[in-house]
mmCIF file of C-alpha atoms in Angstrom:
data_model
loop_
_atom_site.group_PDB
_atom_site.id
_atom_site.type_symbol
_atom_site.label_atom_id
_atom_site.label_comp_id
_atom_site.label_asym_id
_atom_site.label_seq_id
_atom_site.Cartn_x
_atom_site.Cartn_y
_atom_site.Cartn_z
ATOM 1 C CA UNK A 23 51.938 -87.883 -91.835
ATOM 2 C CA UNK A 24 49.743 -88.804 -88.297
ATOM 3 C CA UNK A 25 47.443 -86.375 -87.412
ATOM 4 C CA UNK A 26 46.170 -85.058 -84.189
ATOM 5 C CA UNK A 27 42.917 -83.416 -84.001
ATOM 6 C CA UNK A 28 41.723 -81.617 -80.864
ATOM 7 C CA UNK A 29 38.512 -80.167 -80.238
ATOM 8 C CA UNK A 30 37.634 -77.074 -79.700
ATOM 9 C CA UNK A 31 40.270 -75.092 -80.867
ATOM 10 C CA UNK A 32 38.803 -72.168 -78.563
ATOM 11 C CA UNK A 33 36.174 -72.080 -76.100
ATOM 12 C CA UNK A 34 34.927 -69.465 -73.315
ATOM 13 C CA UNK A 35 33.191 -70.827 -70.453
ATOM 14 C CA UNK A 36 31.730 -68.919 -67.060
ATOM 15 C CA UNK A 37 33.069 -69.602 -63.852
ATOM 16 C CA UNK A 38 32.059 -73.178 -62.187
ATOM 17 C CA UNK A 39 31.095 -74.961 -65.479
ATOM 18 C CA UNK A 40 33.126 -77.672 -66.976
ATOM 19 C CA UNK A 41 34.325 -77.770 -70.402
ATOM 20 C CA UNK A 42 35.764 -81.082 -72.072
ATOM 21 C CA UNK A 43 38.407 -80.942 -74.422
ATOM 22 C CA UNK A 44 39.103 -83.886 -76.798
ATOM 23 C CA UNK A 45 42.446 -85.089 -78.821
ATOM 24 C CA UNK A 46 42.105 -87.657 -81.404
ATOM 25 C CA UNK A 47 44.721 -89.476 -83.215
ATOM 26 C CA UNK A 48 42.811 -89.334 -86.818
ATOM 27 C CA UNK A 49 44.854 -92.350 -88.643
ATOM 28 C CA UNK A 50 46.826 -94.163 -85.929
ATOM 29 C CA UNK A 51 46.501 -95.867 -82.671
ATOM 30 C CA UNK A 52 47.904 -94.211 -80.151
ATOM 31 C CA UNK A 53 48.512 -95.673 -76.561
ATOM 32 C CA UNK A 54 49.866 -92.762 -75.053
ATOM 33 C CA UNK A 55 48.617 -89.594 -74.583
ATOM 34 C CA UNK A 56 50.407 -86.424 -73.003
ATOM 35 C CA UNK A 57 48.303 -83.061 -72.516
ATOM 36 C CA UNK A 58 50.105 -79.819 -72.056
ATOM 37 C CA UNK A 59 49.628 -75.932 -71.233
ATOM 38 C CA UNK A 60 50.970 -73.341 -71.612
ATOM 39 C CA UNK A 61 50.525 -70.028 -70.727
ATOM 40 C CA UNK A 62 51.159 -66.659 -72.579
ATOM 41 C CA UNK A 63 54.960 -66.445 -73.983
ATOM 42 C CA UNK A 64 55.986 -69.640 -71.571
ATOM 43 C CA UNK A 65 57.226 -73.107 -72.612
ATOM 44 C CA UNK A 66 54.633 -75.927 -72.428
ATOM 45 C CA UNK A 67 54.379 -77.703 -69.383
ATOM 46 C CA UNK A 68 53.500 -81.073 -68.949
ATOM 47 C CA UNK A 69 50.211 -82.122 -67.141
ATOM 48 C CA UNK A 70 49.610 -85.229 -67.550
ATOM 49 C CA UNK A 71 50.473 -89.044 -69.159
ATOM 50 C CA UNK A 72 47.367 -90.507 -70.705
ATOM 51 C CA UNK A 73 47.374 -94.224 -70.981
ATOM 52 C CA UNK A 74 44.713 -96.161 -72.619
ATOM 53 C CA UNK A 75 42.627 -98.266 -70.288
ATOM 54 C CA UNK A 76 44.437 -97.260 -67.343
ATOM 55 C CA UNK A 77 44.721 -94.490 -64.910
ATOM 56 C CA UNK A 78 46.470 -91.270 -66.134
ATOM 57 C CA UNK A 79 49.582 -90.086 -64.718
ATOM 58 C CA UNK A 80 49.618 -86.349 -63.184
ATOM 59 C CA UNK A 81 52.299 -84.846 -62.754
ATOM 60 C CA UNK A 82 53.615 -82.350 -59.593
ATOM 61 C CA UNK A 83 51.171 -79.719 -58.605
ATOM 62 C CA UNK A 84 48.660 -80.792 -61.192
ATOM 63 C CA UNK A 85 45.370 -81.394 -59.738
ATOM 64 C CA UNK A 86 43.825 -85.047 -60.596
ATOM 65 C CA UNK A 87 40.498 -83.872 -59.548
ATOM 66 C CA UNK A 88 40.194 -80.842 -61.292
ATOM 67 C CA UNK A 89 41.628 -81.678 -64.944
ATOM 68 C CA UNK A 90 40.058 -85.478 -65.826
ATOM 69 C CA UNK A 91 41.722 -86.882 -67.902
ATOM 70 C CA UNK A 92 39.920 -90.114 -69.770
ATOM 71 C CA UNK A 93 42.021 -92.414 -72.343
ATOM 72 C CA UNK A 94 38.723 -94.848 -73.280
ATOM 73 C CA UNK A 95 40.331 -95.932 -76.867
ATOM 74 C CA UNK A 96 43.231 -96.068 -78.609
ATOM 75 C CA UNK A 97 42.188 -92.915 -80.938
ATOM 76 C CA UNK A 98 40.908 -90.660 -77.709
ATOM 77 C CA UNK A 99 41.377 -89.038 -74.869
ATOM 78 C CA UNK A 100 39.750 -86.698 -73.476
ATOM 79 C CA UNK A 101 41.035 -83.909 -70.545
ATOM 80 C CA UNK A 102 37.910 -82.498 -68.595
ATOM 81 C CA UNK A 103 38.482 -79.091 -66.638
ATOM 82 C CA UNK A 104 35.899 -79.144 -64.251
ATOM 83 C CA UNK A 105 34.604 -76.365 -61.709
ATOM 84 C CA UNK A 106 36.665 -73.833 -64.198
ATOM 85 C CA UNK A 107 37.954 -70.201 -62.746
ATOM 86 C CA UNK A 108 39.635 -67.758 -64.607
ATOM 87 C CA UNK A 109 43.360 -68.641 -63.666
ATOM 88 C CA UNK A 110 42.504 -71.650 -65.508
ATOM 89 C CA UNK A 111 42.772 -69.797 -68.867
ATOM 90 C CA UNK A 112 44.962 -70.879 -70.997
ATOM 91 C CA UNK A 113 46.462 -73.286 -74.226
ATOM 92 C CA UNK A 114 45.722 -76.636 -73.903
ATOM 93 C CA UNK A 115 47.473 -78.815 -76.363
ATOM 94 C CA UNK A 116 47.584 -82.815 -76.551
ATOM 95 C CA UNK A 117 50.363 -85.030 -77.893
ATOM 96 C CA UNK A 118 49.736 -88.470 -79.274
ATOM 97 C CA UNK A 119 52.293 -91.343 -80.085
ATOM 98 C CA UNK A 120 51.677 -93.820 -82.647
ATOM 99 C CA UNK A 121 53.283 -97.011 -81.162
ATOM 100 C CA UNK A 122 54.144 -98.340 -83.999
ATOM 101 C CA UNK A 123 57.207 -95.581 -84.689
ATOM 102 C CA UNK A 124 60.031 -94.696 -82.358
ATOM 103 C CA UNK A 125 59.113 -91.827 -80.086
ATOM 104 C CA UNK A 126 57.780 -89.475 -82.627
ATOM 105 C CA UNK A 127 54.732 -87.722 -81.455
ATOM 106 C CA UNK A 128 52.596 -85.276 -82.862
ATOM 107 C CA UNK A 129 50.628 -82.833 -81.588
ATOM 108 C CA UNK A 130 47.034 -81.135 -81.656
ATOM 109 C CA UNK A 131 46.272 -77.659 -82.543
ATOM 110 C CA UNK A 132 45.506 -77.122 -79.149
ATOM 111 C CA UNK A 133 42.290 -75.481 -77.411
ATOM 112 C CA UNK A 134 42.629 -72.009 -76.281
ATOM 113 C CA UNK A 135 40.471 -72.083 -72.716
ATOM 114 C CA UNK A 136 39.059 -68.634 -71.964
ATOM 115 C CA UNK A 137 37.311 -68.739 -68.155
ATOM 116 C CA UNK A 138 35.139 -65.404 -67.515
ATOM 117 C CA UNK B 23 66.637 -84.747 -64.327
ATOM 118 C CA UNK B 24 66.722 -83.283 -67.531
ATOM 119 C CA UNK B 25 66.245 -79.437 -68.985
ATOM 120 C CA UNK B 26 66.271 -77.861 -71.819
ATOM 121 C CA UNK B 27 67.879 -74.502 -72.161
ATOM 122 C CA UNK B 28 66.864 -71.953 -75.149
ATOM 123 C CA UNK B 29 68.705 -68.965 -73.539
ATOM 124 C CA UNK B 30 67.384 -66.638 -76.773
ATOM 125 C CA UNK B 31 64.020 -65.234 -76.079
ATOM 126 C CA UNK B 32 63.461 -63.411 -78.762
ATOM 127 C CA UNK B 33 65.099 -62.635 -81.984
ATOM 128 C CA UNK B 34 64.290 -60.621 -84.683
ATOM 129 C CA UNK B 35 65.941 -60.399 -88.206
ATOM 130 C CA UNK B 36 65.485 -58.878 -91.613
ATOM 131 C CA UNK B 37 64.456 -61.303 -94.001
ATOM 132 C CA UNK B 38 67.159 -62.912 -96.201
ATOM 133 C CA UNK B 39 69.801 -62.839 -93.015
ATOM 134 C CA UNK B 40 70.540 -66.258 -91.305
ATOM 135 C CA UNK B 41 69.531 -67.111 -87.767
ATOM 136 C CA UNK B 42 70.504 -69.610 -85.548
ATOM 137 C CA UNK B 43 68.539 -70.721 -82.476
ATOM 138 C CA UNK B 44 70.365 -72.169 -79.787
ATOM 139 C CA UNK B 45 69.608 -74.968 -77.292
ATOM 140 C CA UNK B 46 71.912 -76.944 -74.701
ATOM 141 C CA UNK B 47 70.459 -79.358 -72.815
ATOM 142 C CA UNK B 48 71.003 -81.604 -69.899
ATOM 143 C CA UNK B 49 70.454 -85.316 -68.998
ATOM 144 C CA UNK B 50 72.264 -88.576 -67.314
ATOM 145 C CA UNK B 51 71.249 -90.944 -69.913
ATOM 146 C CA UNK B 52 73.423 -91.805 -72.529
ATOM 147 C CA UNK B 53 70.057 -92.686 -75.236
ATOM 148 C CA UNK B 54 68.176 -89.672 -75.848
ATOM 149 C CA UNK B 55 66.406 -87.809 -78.515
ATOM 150 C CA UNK B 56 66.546 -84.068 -79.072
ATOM 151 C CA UNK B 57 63.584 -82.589 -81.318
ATOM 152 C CA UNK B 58 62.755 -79.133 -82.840
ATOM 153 C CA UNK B 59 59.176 -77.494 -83.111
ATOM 154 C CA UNK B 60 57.501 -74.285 -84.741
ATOM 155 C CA UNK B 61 54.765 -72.556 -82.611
ATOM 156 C CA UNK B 62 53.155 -70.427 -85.180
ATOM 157 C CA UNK B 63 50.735 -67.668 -84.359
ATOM 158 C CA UNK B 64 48.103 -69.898 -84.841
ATOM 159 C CA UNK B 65 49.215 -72.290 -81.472
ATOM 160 C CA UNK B 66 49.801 -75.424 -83.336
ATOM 161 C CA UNK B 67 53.052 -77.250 -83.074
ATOM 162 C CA UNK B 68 54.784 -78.345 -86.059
ATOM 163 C CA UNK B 69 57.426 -80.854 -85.969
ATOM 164 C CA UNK B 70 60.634 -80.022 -87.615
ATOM 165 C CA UNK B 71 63.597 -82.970 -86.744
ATOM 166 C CA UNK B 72 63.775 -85.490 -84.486
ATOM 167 C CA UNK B 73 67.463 -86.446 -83.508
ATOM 168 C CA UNK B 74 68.875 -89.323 -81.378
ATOM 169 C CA UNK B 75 72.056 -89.206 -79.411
ATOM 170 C CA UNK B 76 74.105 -91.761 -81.258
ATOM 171 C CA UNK B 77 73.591 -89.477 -84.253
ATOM 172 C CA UNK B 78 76.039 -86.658 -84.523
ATOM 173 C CA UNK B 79 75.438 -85.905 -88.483
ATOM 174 C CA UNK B 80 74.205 -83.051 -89.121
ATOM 175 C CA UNK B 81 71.493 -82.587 -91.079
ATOM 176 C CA UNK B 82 70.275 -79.837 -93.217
ATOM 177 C CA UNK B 83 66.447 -79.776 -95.022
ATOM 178 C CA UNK B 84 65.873 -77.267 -97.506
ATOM 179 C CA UNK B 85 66.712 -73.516 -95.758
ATOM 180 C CA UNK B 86 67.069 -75.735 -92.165
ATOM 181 C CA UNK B 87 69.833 -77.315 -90.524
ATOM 182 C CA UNK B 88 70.564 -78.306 -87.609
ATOM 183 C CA UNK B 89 74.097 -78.804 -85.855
ATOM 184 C CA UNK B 90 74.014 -81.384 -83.044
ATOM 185 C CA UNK B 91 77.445 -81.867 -80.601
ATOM 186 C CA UNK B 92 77.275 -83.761 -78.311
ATOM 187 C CA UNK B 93 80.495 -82.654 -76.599
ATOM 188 C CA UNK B 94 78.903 -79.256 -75.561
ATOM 189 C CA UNK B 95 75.447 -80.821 -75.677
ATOM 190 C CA UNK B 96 74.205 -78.705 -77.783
ATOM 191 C CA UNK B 97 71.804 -78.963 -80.721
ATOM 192 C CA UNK B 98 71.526 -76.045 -82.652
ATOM 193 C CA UNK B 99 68.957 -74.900 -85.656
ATOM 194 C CA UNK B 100 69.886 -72.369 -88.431
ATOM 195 C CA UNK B 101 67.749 -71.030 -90.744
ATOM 196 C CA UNK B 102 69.538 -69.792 -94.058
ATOM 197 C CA UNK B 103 67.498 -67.231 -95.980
ATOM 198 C CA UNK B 104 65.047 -66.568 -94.092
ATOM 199 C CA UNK B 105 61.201 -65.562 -94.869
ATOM 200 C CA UNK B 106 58.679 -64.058 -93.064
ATOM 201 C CA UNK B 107 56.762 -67.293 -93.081
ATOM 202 C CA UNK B 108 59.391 -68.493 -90.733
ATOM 203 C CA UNK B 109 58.598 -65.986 -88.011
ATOM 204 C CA UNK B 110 56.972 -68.272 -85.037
ATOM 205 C CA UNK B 111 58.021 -69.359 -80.864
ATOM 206 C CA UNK B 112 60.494 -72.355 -81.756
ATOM 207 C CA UNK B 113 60.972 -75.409 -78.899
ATOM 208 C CA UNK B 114 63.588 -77.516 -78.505
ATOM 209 C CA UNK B 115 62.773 -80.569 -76.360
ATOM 210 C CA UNK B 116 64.601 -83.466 -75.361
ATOM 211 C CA UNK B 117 63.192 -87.287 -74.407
ATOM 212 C CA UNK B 118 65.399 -88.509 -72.457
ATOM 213 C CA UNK B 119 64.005 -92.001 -71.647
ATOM 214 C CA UNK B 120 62.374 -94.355 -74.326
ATOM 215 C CA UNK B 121 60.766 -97.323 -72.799
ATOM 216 C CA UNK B 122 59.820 -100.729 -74.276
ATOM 217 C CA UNK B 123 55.926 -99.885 -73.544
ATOM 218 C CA UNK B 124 55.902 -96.891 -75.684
ATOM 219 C CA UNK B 125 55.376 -93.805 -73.524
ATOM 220 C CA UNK B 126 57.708 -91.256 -72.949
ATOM 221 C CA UNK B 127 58.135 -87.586 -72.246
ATOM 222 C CA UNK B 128 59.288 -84.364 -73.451
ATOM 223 C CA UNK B 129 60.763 -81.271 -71.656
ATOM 224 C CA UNK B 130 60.861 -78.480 -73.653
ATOM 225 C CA UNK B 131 62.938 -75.633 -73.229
ATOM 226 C CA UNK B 132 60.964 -72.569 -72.836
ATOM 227 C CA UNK B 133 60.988 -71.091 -76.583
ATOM 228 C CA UNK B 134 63.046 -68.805 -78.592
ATOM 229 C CA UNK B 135 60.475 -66.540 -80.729
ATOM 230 C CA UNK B 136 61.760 -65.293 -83.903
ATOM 231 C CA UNK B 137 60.672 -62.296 -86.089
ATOM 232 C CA UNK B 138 61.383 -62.040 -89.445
ATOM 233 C CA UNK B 139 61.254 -58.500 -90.724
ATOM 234 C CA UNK B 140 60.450 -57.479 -94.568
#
């Protein structure tokens, strides 16, 4: 089946740096893109709507300027938490479509964001 | 708006026994899809069924199945036998709107974690 590789899977970063996460869609083209979180025993939440060559889609309360989100090609995007603090630890996991099937999407094995 | 409801935080059951993880859901459209996912320890999410809403079969894979009514808009999972191996958080998420450009959304209900004892 389509597979979904995000990098890192886990990654610790001091306050004020930014770390870049990136989700690839290994054997399809996908032109959507959704990134999640989710924090400890809680559902996933919905960040953001990657599309490629276009402007991504935040949703409520998520801050554009703080999580950058960049869908360059149809194989990655590429969600960039910048100025990081600690409440800003948590899973990150990405979701790709392959637009060639009927709403399936798979997912990443998501990046586990530790802030100290 | 839609929502996803898993009203079963956690369950735990001794291996062999069947479970069955409930989810009712909401929406005003008429074409949806309803999906299942495994959270295992390890974070990744593993897709398990994808469902639409003009299919009411139910459908049963291996030690899985899954009973989807529509009149109480529900769509249930059961695991028959169960193993250790299934003990994970499991999501049930609905799509409520599939558009001709390709992008859509899932909400996801907030989880039902299951323990399966030896």
């Amino acid at each position: 089946g389509a597979v979904v590789s995000q990098h890192p899977s886990r990654v610790i970063c001091k306050s004020g740096t930014s770390v870049k996460i990136e989700c690839r869609s290994l054997d399809f083209q996908a032109t959507t893109m959704f990134w999640y979180r989710q924090f400890p025993k809680k559902s996933l939440m919905l960040m953001a709507t990657s599309n490629e060559g276009s402007k991504a889609t935040y949703e409520q309360g998520v801050e554009k300027d703080k999580f950058l989100i960049n869908h360059a090609s149809l194989t990655l995007s590429t969600l960039t938490v910048t100025s990081a603090h600690p409440e800003d630890s948590s899973f990150y996991i990405c979701s790709a479509r392959d637009r060639r099937l009927n709403t399936e999407a798979f997912f990443g094995q998501g990046t586990r964001l530790t802030v100290v | 708006a839609q929502k996803v409801t898993q009203a079963q935080t956690e369950i735990s059951v001794v291996e062999k026994e069947d479970v069955t993880l409930d989810c009712v859901y909401e929406t005003r459209d008429t074409t949806y899809y309803l999906f299942w996912y495994k959270q295992p320890p390890s974070g990744e999410l593993v897709f398990l069924i994808r469902r639409n809403s003009f299919d009411e079969q139910n459908e049963i894979s291996g030690r899985y199945s899954w009973n989807f009514q529509k009149s109480t808009s529900s769509f249930n999972f059961t695991i028959t036998a169960s193993q250790v191996v299934d003990s994970a958080v499991y999501f049930c998420a609905l799509s409520e709107t599939y558009s001709g450009a390709g992008s859509y959304q899932l909400t996801f209900g907030k989880g039902t974690k299951l323990s399966v004892i030896p």
